[in-house]
Short mmCIF file of C-alpha atoms in Angstrom, two decimals:
data_model
loop_
_atom_site.label_atom_id
_atom_site.label_comp_id
_atom_site.label_asym_id
_atom_site.label_seq_id
_atom_site.Cartn_x
_atom_site.Cartn_y
_atom_site.Cartn_z
CA PHE A 1 -3.48 54.34 260.22
CA ASP A 2 -2.89 57.60 258.65
CA ASN A 3 -6.08 60.21 259.00
CA VAL A 4 -5.86 61.57 255.85
CA ASP A 5 -8.00 64.53 256.62
CA THR A 6 -4.80 66.16 258.44
CA THR A 7 -1.24 67.26 256.81
CA ASP A 8 0.03 64.90 259.65
CA VAL A 9 0.85 61.33 259.48
CA GLU A 10 -0.49 60.12 262.45
CA THR A 11 0.64 56.15 264.02
CA LEU A 12 -1.51 54.02 265.22
CA ALA A 13 -0.95 55.16 268.96
CA ASP A 14 -2.27 58.95 267.49
CA VAL A 15 -5.60 57.28 266.22
CA VAL A 16 -6.20 55.37 269.12
CA ALA A 17 -5.92 58.74 271.33
CA SER A 18 -7.96 60.62 268.78
CA ALA A 19 -10.76 57.94 268.66
CA ALA A 20 -10.58 58.30 272.53
CA ALA A 21 -11.32 61.78 272.48
CA SER A 22 -14.03 61.69 270.27
CA THR A 23 -15.63 59.38 272.13
CA GLN A 24 -15.18 61.20 275.49
CA GLU A 25 -16.36 64.51 273.92
CA ARG A 26 -19.57 62.22 272.68
CA LEU A 27 -20.53 60.40 275.93
CA ASN A 28 -20.14 64.21 277.66
CA ASP A 29 -24.32 64.66 277.24
CA PHE A 30 -24.48 61.59 279.87
CA ALA A 31 -24.50 60.91 283.21
CA PRO A 32 -20.51 60.59 284.26
CA GLN A 33 -21.57 57.13 285.83
CA ALA A 34 -24.02 56.39 282.61
CA SER A 35 -25.06 53.16 280.70
CA TRP A 36 -24.98 51.78 277.82
CA GLY A 37 -28.74 51.61 277.48
CA ASP A 38 -28.75 55.36 278.81
CA ALA A 39 -26.62 56.22 275.53
CA HIS A 40 -28.01 53.66 273.15
CA ARG A 41 -32.25 54.01 272.80
CA ILE A 42 -34.60 52.03 270.96
CA THR A 43 -37.52 54.36 269.95
CA PHE A 44 -41.00 52.39 268.54
CA VAL A 45 -42.32 54.97 266.03
CA SER A 46 -46.01 54.44 264.13
CA PRO A 47 -45.53 54.74 260.57
CA MET A 48 -48.54 57.22 260.37
CA ARG A 49 -46.39 59.55 262.69
CA GLN A 50 -42.71 59.04 263.05
CA SER A 51 -41.75 62.22 264.60
CA GLY A 52 -43.38 65.07 265.66
CA ALA A 53 -46.22 66.33 267.43
CA GLY A 54 -48.70 63.28 268.71
CA SER A 55 -45.65 60.88 267.65
CA GLU A 56 -45.33 59.47 271.44
CA TRP A 57 -49.02 58.63 271.70
CA LEU A 58 -48.84 56.22 268.17
CA GLY A 59 -45.47 54.59 268.90
CA GLY A 60 -44.45 52.52 271.71
CA GLY A 61 -42.17 54.55 273.46
CA ASP A 62 -38.53 55.29 273.89
CA TYR A 63 -36.07 52.27 276.02
CA PRO A 64 -32.99 51.68 276.58
CA MET A 65 -31.18 49.28 274.32
CA SER A 66 -28.57 47.11 274.77
CA GLY A 67 -26.98 44.58 272.54
CA SER A 68 -25.10 44.82 269.73
CA GLY A 69 -24.36 42.81 266.27
CA GLU A 70 -22.74 40.40 267.62
CA THR A 71 -24.55 39.24 271.08
CA LEU A 72 -27.78 37.49 271.26
CA TRP A 73 -29.57 41.11 271.89
CA ARG A 74 -28.88 41.76 268.75
CA ALA A 75 -28.93 45.11 267.63
CA ARG A 76 -27.38 47.22 265.47
CA TYR A 77 -26.54 51.30 265.13
CA GLY A 78 -26.31 54.12 262.90
CA PHE A 79 -22.70 54.65 261.58
CA ASN A 80 -23.74 58.44 261.64
CA ASP A 81 -25.86 58.66 264.59
CA PRO A 82 -24.21 55.70 266.93
CA PHE A 83 -26.39 56.44 269.86
CA ALA A 84 -29.83 55.20 267.58
CA THR A 85 -31.22 51.54 267.13
CA VAL A 86 -30.95 50.88 263.15
CA PHE A 87 -32.31 47.75 263.52
CA PHE A 88 -32.49 44.66 266.03
CA ALA A 89 -33.60 41.29 266.35
CA SER A 90 -38.12 41.73 266.30
CA PHE A 91 -38.71 38.50 267.57
CA ASN A 92 -36.98 36.16 270.01
CA MET A 93 -37.98 32.36 270.51
CA VAL A 94 -37.01 29.01 273.09
CA SER A 95 -38.20 26.24 271.97
CA ASP A 96 -37.93 22.97 273.99
CA MET A 97 -37.57 20.50 271.71
CA SER A 98 -39.33 18.10 274.12
CA GLU A 99 -42.62 20.55 274.63
CA ARG A 100 -44.71 19.97 272.23
CA GLU A 101 -47.47 22.70 273.30
CA GLU A 102 -45.86 25.92 273.30
CA ILE A 103 -42.63 27.69 273.14
CA LEU A 104 -41.46 30.45 274.60
CA THR A 105 -41.50 33.76 272.62
CA ALA A 106 -40.37 38.10 272.92
CA LEU A 107 -42.54 40.28 270.29
CA PRO A 108 -41.35 43.96 270.63
CA GLY A 109 -44.53 45.10 269.69
CA GLY A 110 -48.22 43.59 269.96
CA VAL A 111 -50.08 40.92 267.39
CA ALA A 112 -52.34 43.75 266.62
CA ALA A 113 -51.48 46.08 263.79
CA ARG A 114 -54.29 48.53 264.40
CA VAL A 115 -52.70 51.68 266.30
CA LEU A 116 -54.24 52.20 269.30
CA HIS A 117 -55.78 48.74 269.83
CA PRO A 118 -54.83 47.38 273.13
CA HIS A 119 -52.78 44.46 271.74
CA TYR A 120 -50.85 47.11 269.26
CA ASP A 121 -47.88 47.74 271.19
CA ASN A 122 -48.86 45.71 274.78
CA GLN A 123 -45.68 43.25 274.66
CA ILE A 124 -42.78 46.05 274.53
CA ALA A 125 -42.51 46.08 278.24
CA ASP A 126 -42.50 42.32 278.46
CA TRP A 127 -39.73 42.23 275.52
CA HIS A 128 -37.65 45.16 276.85
CA ALA A 129 -38.05 43.13 280.76
CA HIS A 130 -36.66 39.66 278.81
CA ILE A 131 -40.00 38.41 279.49
CA ALA A 132 -40.68 35.73 277.23
CA THR A 133 -44.66 34.70 276.99
CA PRO A 134 -45.67 31.56 276.56
CA THR A 135 -47.19 30.63 272.75
CA PRO A 136 -49.61 27.66 271.91
CA LEU A 137 -48.53 25.32 269.03
CA THR A 138 -51.60 23.40 268.95
CA ARG A 139 -55.04 23.95 268.59
CA SER A 140 -56.10 22.57 271.89
CA ALA A 141 -53.33 24.38 273.76
CA ALA A 142 -54.54 27.79 272.22
CA GLN A 143 -58.34 26.87 272.95
CA ALA A 144 -57.00 26.16 276.91
CA ARG A 145 -55.49 29.58 276.65
CA ALA A 146 -58.08 31.76 274.97
CA GLU A 147 -59.49 34.61 277.01
CA THR A 148 -61.98 35.54 274.01
CA THR A 149 -63.69 34.22 270.96
CA LEU A 150 -63.74 35.92 267.36
CA THR A 151 -66.29 34.01 265.27
CA LEU A 152 -66.11 34.97 261.25
CA GLN A 153 -69.36 34.68 259.37
CA PRO A 154 -69.64 34.54 255.78
#
């Protein structure tokens, strides 16, 4: 358990105490009663503008992020930046095996890849609030739920 960056030989207790002090120092930027999500964040960015001026309008926003690599709300944080989300579960699904018409899904983003399209980021808030969207599996279920129709002509 020795920290090879020092001249002393540390014990396990020394290393744990040092890690606790380092963690407390990092958390001093947050309120005394801060939650996991106050420190751990997820930011949805556009590939067109990942940072800097305008990035907040092209991306999907910044949200508190819960979870870890070992939970259902899966997320992983950076080794050198332990409060920034590096990757996360990008699709959640609940399937009732007796239900043949639809499944429940949560998609962090939207269903359109075009920036500024109304469906580009319209599902982020529901995903973050753990609200699942009924997603039809059959043609008849999709047609019954359709709000608009797009007909493609050759």
